[in-house]
Amino acid sequence: QIQLVQSGPELKKPGESLKISCKASGYTFTDYAMQWVKQAPGKGLQYMGWINTQTGKPTYADDFKERFVFSLETSASTAYLQINNLKNEDTATYFCARSTTDYWGQGVMVTVSS
Amino acid sequence: DIQMTQSPSLLSASVGDRVTLSCKASQSIYSSLAWYQQKLGEAPKLLIYSANSLQTGIPSRFSGSGYGTDFTLTISSLQPEDVATYFCHQYYSWPTFGAGTKLELK
């Protein structure tokens, strides 16, 4: 069956970096782009952008062009979200979803606190 | 970016009620609209795509309608397991989400 399994929760300090993984199974990884969505505590969904899983080309929303990096390890059917120079406002749950949005990862809760 | 406005933000209804949720786009998005259900602590679940197409495995009490700027998600007979927050999402241009409607039992 199709699954997107994300890495575990993260507790980080401001200024640190992290890398979240999203491992796909049950379908051909390169047939669908991978999207990333942010959900701050108690808030709605914010679209971060996507990565073309055939070319590796990322496309970022304006709010996520500075410190955020989408990448792939195609041989492992895995997409990654890296966040550099973490800020308190990065505290949120981060979801991956394949481009048709019919399958989502379970989400990674990221807490940034000094 | 296209703004998506959902109403109401909070809806209380009883089991068996017919429930209608609204989503309005700031410009025409034709039929490029999806609805998601999100329960506490879970990922969003796709219910409806292309404004009115029911995703595989979703109960038939859920239906979507609308075109252009005005869209509706209807639950024909509310069940206890439908308590959740519902989001609309346009993908006609740069994707955006509505702020959500929280559905609770009266």
Coordinates of C-alpha atoms in Angstrom, one line a residue:
Chain A
Q1 CA 0.0 0.0 0.0
I2 CA 1.0 3.6 -0.6
Q3 CA 2.7 5.2 2.4
L4 CA 4.6 8.4 3.2
V5 CA 6.5 7.9 6.4
Q6 CA 8.2 10.9 8.0
S7 CA 11.0 11.1 10.6
G8 CA 10.4 11.7 14.3
P9 CA 9.8 14.9 16.3
E10 CA 12.5 17.4 16.7
L11 CA 13.4 19.8 19.6
K12 CA 16.0 22.4 18.5
K13 CA 17.4 25.7 19.7
P14 CA 17.2 28.9 17.7
G15 CA 20.1 29.1 15.1
E16 CA 20.4 25.3 14.7
S17 CA 19.5 23.4 11.6
L18 CA 17.4 20.2 11.0
K19 CA 16.6 17.9 8.2
I20 CA 13.2 16.0 8.0
S21 CA 12.8 13.0 5.9
C22 CA 9.7 11.7 4.0
K23 CA 10.1 8.1 2.7
A24 CA 7.7 7.0 0.0
S25 CA 6.6 3.4 -0.6
G26 CA 4.0 1.5 -2.7
Y27 CA 4.4 3.6 -5.8
T28 CA 7.0 4.9 -8.3
F29 CA 8.6 7.8 -6.5
T30 CA 9.4 9.8 -9.6
D31 CA 5.9 9.6 -10.9
Y32 CA 4.7 12.4 -8.5
A33 CA 6.2 15.6 -7.3
M34 CA 6.5 16.0 -3.5
Q35 CA 4.9 18.9 -1.7
W36 CA 5.6 20.3 1.8
V37 CA 3.0 22.0 4.0
K38 CA 3.5 23.8 7.3
Q39 CA 0.9 23.9 10.1
A40 CA 1.7 26.1 13.1
P41 CA 0.2 25.1 16.5
G42 CA -3.6 25.6 16.3
K43 CA -3.4 27.2 12.9
G44 CA -4.3 26.4 9.3
L45 CA -2.2 24.9 6.5
Q46 CA 0.5 26.8 4.7
Y47 CA 1.8 25.6 1.4
M48 CA 5.6 25.7 1.3
G49 CA 6.3 24.5 -2.2
W50 CA 7.3 21.3 -4.0
I51 CA 10.1 19.4 -5.5
N52 CA 10.1 17.8 -9.0
T53 CA 11.1 14.2 -8.2
Q54 CA 12.3 13.6 -11.8
T55 CA 14.7 16.6 -12.0
G56 CA 15.2 17.5 -8.4
K57 CA 14.2 21.1 -9.1
P58 CA 12.6 22.7 -6.0
T59 CA 10.0 25.5 -6.1
Y60 CA 9.5 27.6 -2.9
A61 CA 6.7 29.8 -1.7
D62 CA 7.9 33.4 -1.0
D63 CA 7.9 32.8 2.8
F64 CA 10.2 29.8 2.4
K65 CA 12.9 31.0 0.0
E66 CA 15.5 32.0 2.5
R67 CA 16.3 29.2 5.0
F68 CA 14.4 26.2 3.6
V69 CA 15.8 23.5 1.3
F70 CA 14.0 20.7 -0.5
S71 CA 16.1 17.8 -1.6
L72 CA 15.8 14.1 -2.7
E73 CA 17.5 10.8 -2.4
T74 CA 15.8 9.1 -5.3
S75 CA 17.5 5.8 -4.9
A76 CA 15.8 5.6 -1.4
S77 CA 12.5 7.1 -2.6
T78 CA 13.0 9.8 0.1
A79 CA 12.4 13.5 0.1
Y80 CA 14.0 15.9 2.6
L81 CA 13.1 19.3 4.1
Q82 CA 16.1 21.1 5.6
I83 CA 15.5 24.2 7.7
N84 CA 18.6 26.3 8.5
N85 CA 19.0 29.0 11.2
L86 CA 15.9 27.9 13.0
K87 CA 13.6 30.6 14.5
N88 CA 10.9 30.3 17.1
E89 CA 8.3 30.9 14.4
D90 CA 9.4 27.7 12.7
T91 CA 7.7 25.8 15.5
A92 CA 5.1 23.8 13.6
T93 CA 4.2 20.4 12.2
Y94 CA 5.6 19.8 8.7
F95 CA 3.8 17.5 6.3
C96 CA 4.9 16.0 3.1
A97 CA 2.3 15.0 0.5
R98 CA 2.5 13.7 -3.0
S99 CA 1.4 16.1 -5.7
T100 CA -2.1 14.7 -6.0
T101 CA -2.5 15.2 -2.2
D102 CA -4.2 11.9 -1.9
Y103 CA -1.4 10.6 0.4
W104 CA 0.3 12.5 3.2
G105 CA 3.0 11.8 5.7
Q106 CA 2.0 11.7 9.3
G107 CA 3.7 15.0 10.0
V108 CA 6.8 16.0 12.0
M109 CA 6.4 18.2 15.0
V110 CA 9.3 20.7 15.2
T111 CA 9.8 22.7 18.4
V112 CA 12.2 25.6 18.4
S113 CA 12.9 26.9 21.9
S114 CA 15.9 28.2 23.8
Chain B
D1 CA -2.1 34.8 -4.4
I2 CA -5.7 33.7 -4.5
Q3 CA -7.4 34.1 -1.1
M4 CA -9.7 31.4 0.1
T5 CA -12.4 32.4 2.7
Q6 CA -14.2 29.7 4.6
S7 CA -17.4 30.1 6.6
P8 CA -18.4 29.6 9.3
S9 CA -15.2 29.2 11.3
L10 CA -17.0 27.1 13.8
L11 CA -20.1 25.0 13.3
S12 CA -22.1 23.1 15.8
A13 CA -24.5 20.4 14.6
S14 CA -26.3 17.3 15.8
V15 CA -25.9 13.7 14.6
G16 CA -28.0 13.2 11.5
D17 CA -28.0 16.9 10.5
R18 CA -27.3 18.0 7.0
V19 CA -24.2 20.2 7.2
T20 CA -23.0 22.8 4.7
L21 CA -19.6 24.4 4.7
S22 CA -18.7 27.3 2.4
C23 CA -15.5 28.3 0.7
K24 CA -15.1 31.4 -1.5
A25 CA -12.2 32.2 -3.7
S26 CA -11.0 35.8 -4.4
Q27 CA -11.0 35.1 -8.1
S28 CA -12.2 32.3 -10.4
I29 CA -10.5 29.0 -9.8
Y30 CA -12.9 27.1 -12.2
S31 CA -13.1 23.6 -10.7
S32 CA -9.6 23.5 -9.2
L33 CA -10.7 23.0 -5.6
A34 CA -10.2 20.2 -3.0
W35 CA -11.6 19.6 0.4
Y36 CA -9.7 18.0 3.3
Q37 CA -10.8 16.7 6.7
Q38 CA -8.2 17.0 9.5
K39 CA -8.8 15.3 12.9
L40 CA -6.8 16.4 15.9
G41 CA -3.2 15.1 15.7
E42 CA -3.6 13.7 12.2
A43 CA -2.6 14.6 8.7
P44 CA -5.3 16.1 6.4
K45 CA -7.3 13.5 4.4
L46 CA -8.5 14.3 0.9
L47 CA -12.3 14.1 0.6
I48 CA -13.1 15.9 -2.6
Y49 CA -11.1 17.0 -5.6
S50 CA -12.0 18.9 -8.8
A51 CA -14.8 20.6 -6.7
N52 CA -17.2 17.7 -6.9
S53 CA -15.3 14.4 -7.3
L54 CA -15.4 12.0 -4.3
Q55 CA -12.0 10.6 -3.4
T56 CA -11.9 6.8 -3.4
G57 CA -12.9 5.3 0.0
I58 CA -14.7 8.4 1.3
P59 CA -18.3 7.9 2.4
S60 CA -21.0 9.0 0.0
R61 CA -22.5 11.3 2.7
F62 CA -19.8 13.8 1.7
S63 CA -20.3 15.8 -1.5
G64 CA -18.9 18.9 -3.1
S65 CA -20.3 21.4 -5.4
G66 CA -19.6 24.8 -6.9
Y67 CA -17.6 26.4 -9.8
G68 CA -15.7 29.7 -10.2
T69 CA -15.5 31.4 -6.9
D70 CA -18.2 29.7 -4.7
F71 CA -17.9 26.2 -3.4
T72 CA -19.7 24.0 -0.9
L73 CA -18.9 20.9 1.1
T74 CA -22.1 19.0 2.2
I75 CA -22.3 16.2 4.7
S76 CA -25.8 14.7 4.2
S77 CA -26.1 13.1 7.6
L78 CA -23.6 14.1 10.2
Q79 CA -21.9 11.2 12.1
P80 CA -19.9 11.4 15.3
E81 CA -16.7 10.5 13.4
D82 CA -17.1 13.6 11.2
V83 CA -16.0 15.9 14.1
A84 CA -12.9 17.6 12.6
T85 CA -11.6 20.7 10.9
Y86 CA -12.3 21.0 7.2
F87 CA -10.1 22.9 4.8
C88 CA -10.6 24.0 1.2
H89 CA -7.6 24.2 -1.1
Q90 CA -7.3 25.8 -4.5
Y91 CA -4.7 24.6 -7.0
Y92 CA -5.7 26.7 -10.0
S93 CA -2.6 28.9 -9.4
W94 CA -0.1 29.0 -6.6
P95 CA -1.8 26.7 -4.1
T96 CA -3.5 28.2 -1.1
F97 CA -5.7 26.9 1.7
G98 CA -8.7 28.3 3.5
A99 CA -8.4 28.9 7.3
G100 CA -10.7 26.0 8.0
T101 CA -14.1 25.3 9.5
K102 CA -14.1 23.5 12.8
L103 CA -17.1 21.1 13.0
E104 CA -18.3 20.0 16.5
L105 CA -21.2 18.1 17.8
K106 CA -24.0 20.1 19.5

